[in-house]
Short mmCIF file of C-alpha atoms in Angstrom, two decimals:
data_model
loop_
_atom_site.label_atom_id
_atom_site.label_comp_id
_atom_site.label_asym_id
_atom_site.label_seq_id
_atom_site.Cartn_x
_atom_site.Cartn_y
_atom_site.Cartn_z
CA MET A 22 73.90 -45.79 58.42
CA THR A 23 72.08 -47.99 60.95
CA ASN A 24 68.96 -47.48 63.05
CA SER A 25 69.40 -47.37 66.80
CA THR A 26 66.09 -49.14 67.44
CA ILE A 27 64.50 -52.35 66.27
CA ASP A 28 60.77 -52.28 65.58
CA ASN A 29 58.26 -55.08 66.05
CA SER A 30 58.10 -55.89 62.34
CA GLN A 31 61.83 -56.61 62.35
CA ARG A 32 61.55 -58.80 65.43
CA THR A 33 58.69 -60.77 63.87
CA ALA A 34 60.61 -61.05 60.60
CA ALA A 35 63.61 -62.42 62.53
CA LYS A 36 61.48 -65.30 63.85
CA VAL A 37 60.07 -65.92 60.38
CA ALA A 38 63.58 -65.89 58.90
CA GLY A 39 64.83 -68.35 61.51
CA LEU A 40 61.96 -70.75 60.82
CA SER A 41 62.34 -70.32 57.05
CA TYR A 42 66.06 -71.10 57.20
CA LEU A 43 65.41 -74.35 59.07
CA PHE A 44 62.36 -75.32 57.00
CA THR A 45 64.07 -74.85 53.64
CA MET A 46 67.21 -76.63 54.77
CA ALA A 47 65.29 -79.58 56.21
CA ILE A 48 62.97 -80.03 53.25
CA VAL A 49 65.70 -79.88 50.58
CA VAL A 50 67.89 -82.37 52.48
CA PHE A 51 64.91 -84.70 52.99
CA ALA A 52 63.82 -84.45 49.35
CA ASN A 53 67.28 -85.05 47.91
CA TYR A 54 68.82 -87.60 50.24
CA VAL A 55 65.80 -89.51 51.55
CA LEU A 56 63.39 -89.43 48.59
CA LEU A 57 65.28 -88.82 45.34
CA ASN A 58 68.79 -90.26 45.68
CA PRO A 59 67.64 -93.83 46.50
CA LEU A 60 65.79 -93.92 43.17
CA ILE A 61 68.79 -92.95 41.06
CA VAL A 62 71.21 -95.67 39.99
CA PRO A 63 74.47 -93.99 38.85
CA GLY A 64 75.35 -94.87 35.26
CA ASN A 65 72.19 -96.89 34.70
CA ALA A 66 69.30 -95.03 33.06
CA VAL A 67 67.20 -98.20 32.73
CA GLU A 68 67.24 -99.08 36.44
CA THR A 69 66.69 -95.45 37.38
CA ALA A 70 63.65 -95.30 35.10
CA ARG A 71 62.26 -98.53 36.61
CA ASN A 72 62.69 -97.13 40.12
CA ILE A 73 60.88 -93.93 39.19
CA VAL A 74 57.96 -95.80 37.62
CA ALA A 75 57.76 -98.19 40.59
CA HIS A 76 57.85 -95.30 43.09
CA GLU A 77 56.02 -92.61 41.15
CA THR A 78 54.29 -91.18 44.23
CA GLN A 79 57.62 -90.84 46.04
CA PHE A 80 59.05 -89.13 42.96
CA ARG A 81 56.11 -86.71 42.78
CA ILE A 82 56.43 -85.93 46.49
CA THR A 83 60.08 -85.03 45.84
CA ALA A 84 59.04 -82.60 43.09
CA THR A 85 56.46 -81.08 45.45
CA CYS A 86 59.11 -80.71 48.16
CA PHE A 87 61.21 -78.68 45.74
CA LEU A 88 58.20 -76.41 45.16
CA PHE A 89 57.85 -75.94 48.92
CA TYR A 90 61.57 -75.22 49.09
CA SER A 91 61.27 -72.52 46.45
CA ALA A 92 58.30 -70.97 48.27
CA GLY A 93 60.22 -71.11 51.56
CA VAL A 94 63.13 -69.24 49.99
CA VAL A 95 60.73 -66.48 48.88
CA VAL A 96 59.41 -66.20 52.44
CA LEU A 97 62.99 -66.09 53.72
CA LEU A 98 64.14 -63.35 51.37
CA THR A 99 61.07 -61.28 52.29
CA ALA A 100 61.83 -61.62 56.00
CA LEU A 101 65.49 -60.71 55.46
CA TYR A 102 64.45 -57.67 53.44
CA VAL A 103 62.26 -56.43 56.32
CA ILE A 104 65.09 -56.95 58.83
CA LEU A 105 67.99 -55.49 56.86
CA LYS A 106 66.31 -52.73 54.84
CA PRO A 107 67.04 -50.05 57.51
CA ILE A 108 70.76 -50.79 57.17
CA ASN A 109 71.00 -50.26 53.42
CA PRO A 110 67.84 -50.48 51.28
CA GLY A 111 69.74 -50.82 47.99
CA LEU A 112 72.01 -53.64 49.06
CA THR A 113 69.13 -55.41 50.80
CA LEU A 114 67.14 -55.33 47.57
CA VAL A 115 70.11 -56.69 45.61
CA GLY A 116 70.48 -59.56 48.09
CA ALA A 117 66.76 -60.32 47.87
CA LEU A 118 66.83 -60.39 44.05
CA PHE A 119 69.86 -62.70 44.00
CA ARG A 120 68.06 -65.10 46.32
CA LEU A 121 64.91 -64.85 44.18
CA VAL A 122 66.86 -66.01 41.12
CA PHE A 123 68.04 -69.01 43.11
CA ALA A 124 64.45 -69.79 44.15
CA LEU A 125 63.23 -69.60 40.55
CA LEU A 126 65.85 -72.09 39.41
CA TRP A 127 64.36 -74.63 41.81
CA LEU A 128 61.13 -74.31 39.83
CA LEU A 129 63.12 -75.52 36.82
CA THR A 130 64.18 -78.52 38.89
CA THR A 131 60.54 -79.39 39.48
CA LEU A 132 59.78 -79.01 35.77
CA ASN A 133 62.74 -81.28 34.93
CA MET A 134 61.34 -83.96 37.19
CA LEU A 135 57.87 -83.73 35.69
CA GLY A 136 59.46 -83.88 32.24
CA ALA A 137 61.30 -87.06 33.21
CA LEU A 138 58.05 -88.55 34.44
CA ARG A 139 56.29 -87.63 31.20
CA HIS A 140 58.93 -89.50 29.16
CA LEU A 141 58.26 -92.60 31.26
CA GLY A 142 54.49 -92.36 30.86
CA SER A 143 52.12 -94.35 28.70
CA ALA A 144 50.86 -91.62 26.38
CA SER A 145 50.21 -92.85 22.84
CA TYR A 146 52.53 -90.30 21.23
CA LEU A 147 55.47 -91.84 23.12
CA GLN A 148 55.04 -95.18 21.36
CA VAL A 149 57.05 -93.97 18.35
CA PHE A 150 60.19 -94.01 20.52
CA GLU A 151 62.05 -97.06 21.79
CA ALA A 152 61.84 -97.62 25.55
CA ASP A 153 65.59 -97.24 26.09
CA ARG A 154 65.60 -93.85 24.35
CA LEU A 155 62.78 -92.58 26.54
CA GLN A 156 64.59 -93.85 29.62
CA THR A 157 67.75 -92.03 28.55
CA LEU A 158 65.80 -88.83 27.91
CA ALA A 159 64.24 -89.12 31.36
CA ARG A 160 67.68 -89.51 32.90
CA LEU A 161 68.88 -86.43 31.01
CA HIS A 162 66.06 -84.42 32.55
CA LEU A 163 67.17 -85.50 36.00
CA ALA A 164 70.80 -84.71 35.18
CA ALA A 165 69.71 -81.16 34.30
CA ASN A 166 68.88 -80.67 38.01
CA PHE A 167 72.62 -80.68 38.66
CA ASP A 168 73.11 -77.82 36.19
CA ASP A 169 70.17 -75.88 37.63
CA TYR A 170 71.69 -76.02 41.08
CA TYR A 171 75.20 -74.98 40.08
CA VAL A 172 73.91 -72.15 37.89
CA GLY A 173 71.88 -70.94 40.85
CA LEU A 174 74.63 -71.42 43.42
CA PRO A 175 76.55 -68.21 42.56
CA PHE A 176 73.34 -66.24 43.07
CA PHE A 177 72.70 -68.01 46.36
CA GLY A 178 76.25 -67.28 47.49
CA LEU A 179 76.06 -63.63 46.39
CA ALA A 180 72.76 -63.20 48.25
CA ALA A 181 74.29 -64.70 51.40
CA THR A 182 77.43 -62.56 51.05
CA VAL A 183 75.41 -59.36 50.76
CA CYS A 184 73.19 -60.30 53.70
CA SER A 185 76.17 -61.33 55.83
CA TYR A 186 77.80 -57.96 55.16
CA LEU A 187 74.59 -56.23 56.23
CA TRP A 188 74.42 -58.40 59.35
CA LEU A 189 77.97 -57.30 60.09
CA LYS A 190 77.09 -53.63 59.63
CA SER A 191 73.89 -53.87 61.62
CA GLY A 192 75.16 -55.28 64.90
CA TYR A 193 71.95 -57.34 65.11
CA ILE A 194 73.95 -60.56 65.55
CA PRO A 195 77.46 -61.21 66.96
CA ARG A 196 80.14 -59.73 64.71
CA ALA A 197 82.14 -62.97 64.71
CA LEU A 198 79.13 -64.89 63.38
CA ALA A 199 78.48 -62.26 60.71
CA ALA A 200 82.16 -62.24 59.68
CA PHE A 201 82.09 -66.02 59.32
CA GLY A 202 79.03 -65.58 57.13
CA VAL A 203 80.83 -63.12 54.86
CA ILE A 204 83.86 -65.40 54.48
CA SER A 205 81.92 -68.65 53.97
CA SER A 206 79.51 -67.06 51.49
CA ALA A 207 82.27 -65.41 49.48
CA TRP A 208 84.08 -68.77 49.39
CA CYS A 209 80.92 -70.34 47.96
CA VAL A 210 80.68 -67.68 45.23
CA ILE A 211 84.32 -68.20 44.23
CA CYS A 212 83.97 -71.99 44.14
CA ALA A 213 80.75 -71.83 42.15
CA PHE A 214 82.19 -69.59 39.43
CA VAL A 215 85.44 -71.57 39.23
CA PHE A 216 83.47 -74.82 38.94
CA LEU A 217 81.36 -73.44 36.07
CA ILE A 218 84.54 -72.50 34.18
CA PHE A 219 86.60 -75.55 35.17
CA PRO A 220 84.17 -78.49 35.68
CA HIS A 221 86.91 -80.71 37.14
CA PHE A 222 87.53 -78.26 39.98
CA ASN A 223 85.54 -80.57 42.26
CA LYS A 224 88.40 -83.06 41.94
CA ILE A 225 90.53 -80.50 43.81
CA VAL A 226 87.87 -79.16 46.17
CA ASN A 227 84.99 -81.54 46.84
CA ASP A 228 81.75 -79.89 45.75
CA TYR A 229 80.23 -80.50 49.18
CA TRP A 230 82.76 -78.00 50.49
CA PHE A 231 81.51 -75.28 48.15
CA ASP A 232 78.45 -74.47 50.22
CA SER A 233 78.79 -76.47 53.47
CA PRO A 234 80.47 -73.62 55.43
CA MET A 235 77.73 -71.24 54.26
CA ALA A 236 75.04 -73.78 55.21
CA LEU A 237 76.61 -74.08 58.67
CA PHE A 238 76.51 -70.28 59.05
CA GLU A 239 72.85 -70.14 58.04
CA MET A 240 71.96 -72.96 60.42
CA VAL A 241 73.63 -71.21 63.38
CA LEU A 242 72.04 -67.92 62.33
CA SER A 243 68.60 -69.50 62.22
CA PHE A 244 68.88 -70.74 65.81
CA TRP A 245 70.23 -67.36 66.90
CA LEU A 246 67.27 -65.54 65.34
CA LEU A 247 64.78 -67.96 66.87
CA PHE A 248 66.14 -68.08 70.40
CA LYS A 249 68.11 -64.85 70.79
CA GLY A 250 66.43 -62.55 68.32
CA LEU A 251 67.89 -59.28 67.11
CA ARG A 252 70.30 -57.40 69.35
CA SER A 253 70.06 -53.66 69.69
CA PRO A 254 72.87 -52.10 67.59
CA GLY A 255 73.78 -49.89 70.51
CA ILE A 256 74.74 -52.84 72.71
CA ALA A 257 78.46 -53.45 72.60
CA GLU A 258 79.79 -56.96 72.61
CA PRO A 259 81.53 -58.06 75.79
CA VAL A 260 85.30 -57.60 75.83
CA LEU A 261 87.44 -60.13 77.69
CA THR A 262 89.92 -58.54 80.11
CA ARG A 263 92.62 -60.07 82.23
CA SER A 264 92.09 -59.85 85.95
#
């Protein structure tokens, strides 16, 4: 059952959701690909540890970016809850909780990074360990970020699937866009679960393809919400006719 009117709180929430989508996407891409990845040397814990120690501030900024990302996801799920609650309060709450789990797992990522930094510190109690062991332990902490993400990904995909279904039911955005959201999000959920069971699945389907279609949907949706806003459910979409 859908409402025939859209109130001001929903319209405001749509703008907040659009900004939150873009903010969280931009900050996580910046943190991972601009700040963190250049410090990691694949297969070499020693060089990775040296890079982290030499660029500790950059490493700490990355951890802080992940905190901002987690906070941005909480803002996003709140805005989506305000928008979609009139469509189905129960499903909207489920979607919000799924996304909250994903946000909390990013806090673990920040803790992993701080743990890695602690192993590379100069505290006296670390002197009982050899340097190479501490460097390996630090690298293990960073490797745990990979697990955090792929444990959280099914929850992220489920949240997006539920919200996309509600977008489809609401009529607030074009049905074609909402349908693409349902398909791309469900695809992400399937890939995530299969990958957790069969870790070599990414040799068949590149892991970038797990969530890229869903990310594309959310990017388009964010611009729609910012520049078009919510459509009245009573407005029918134009139908092409032959002249």
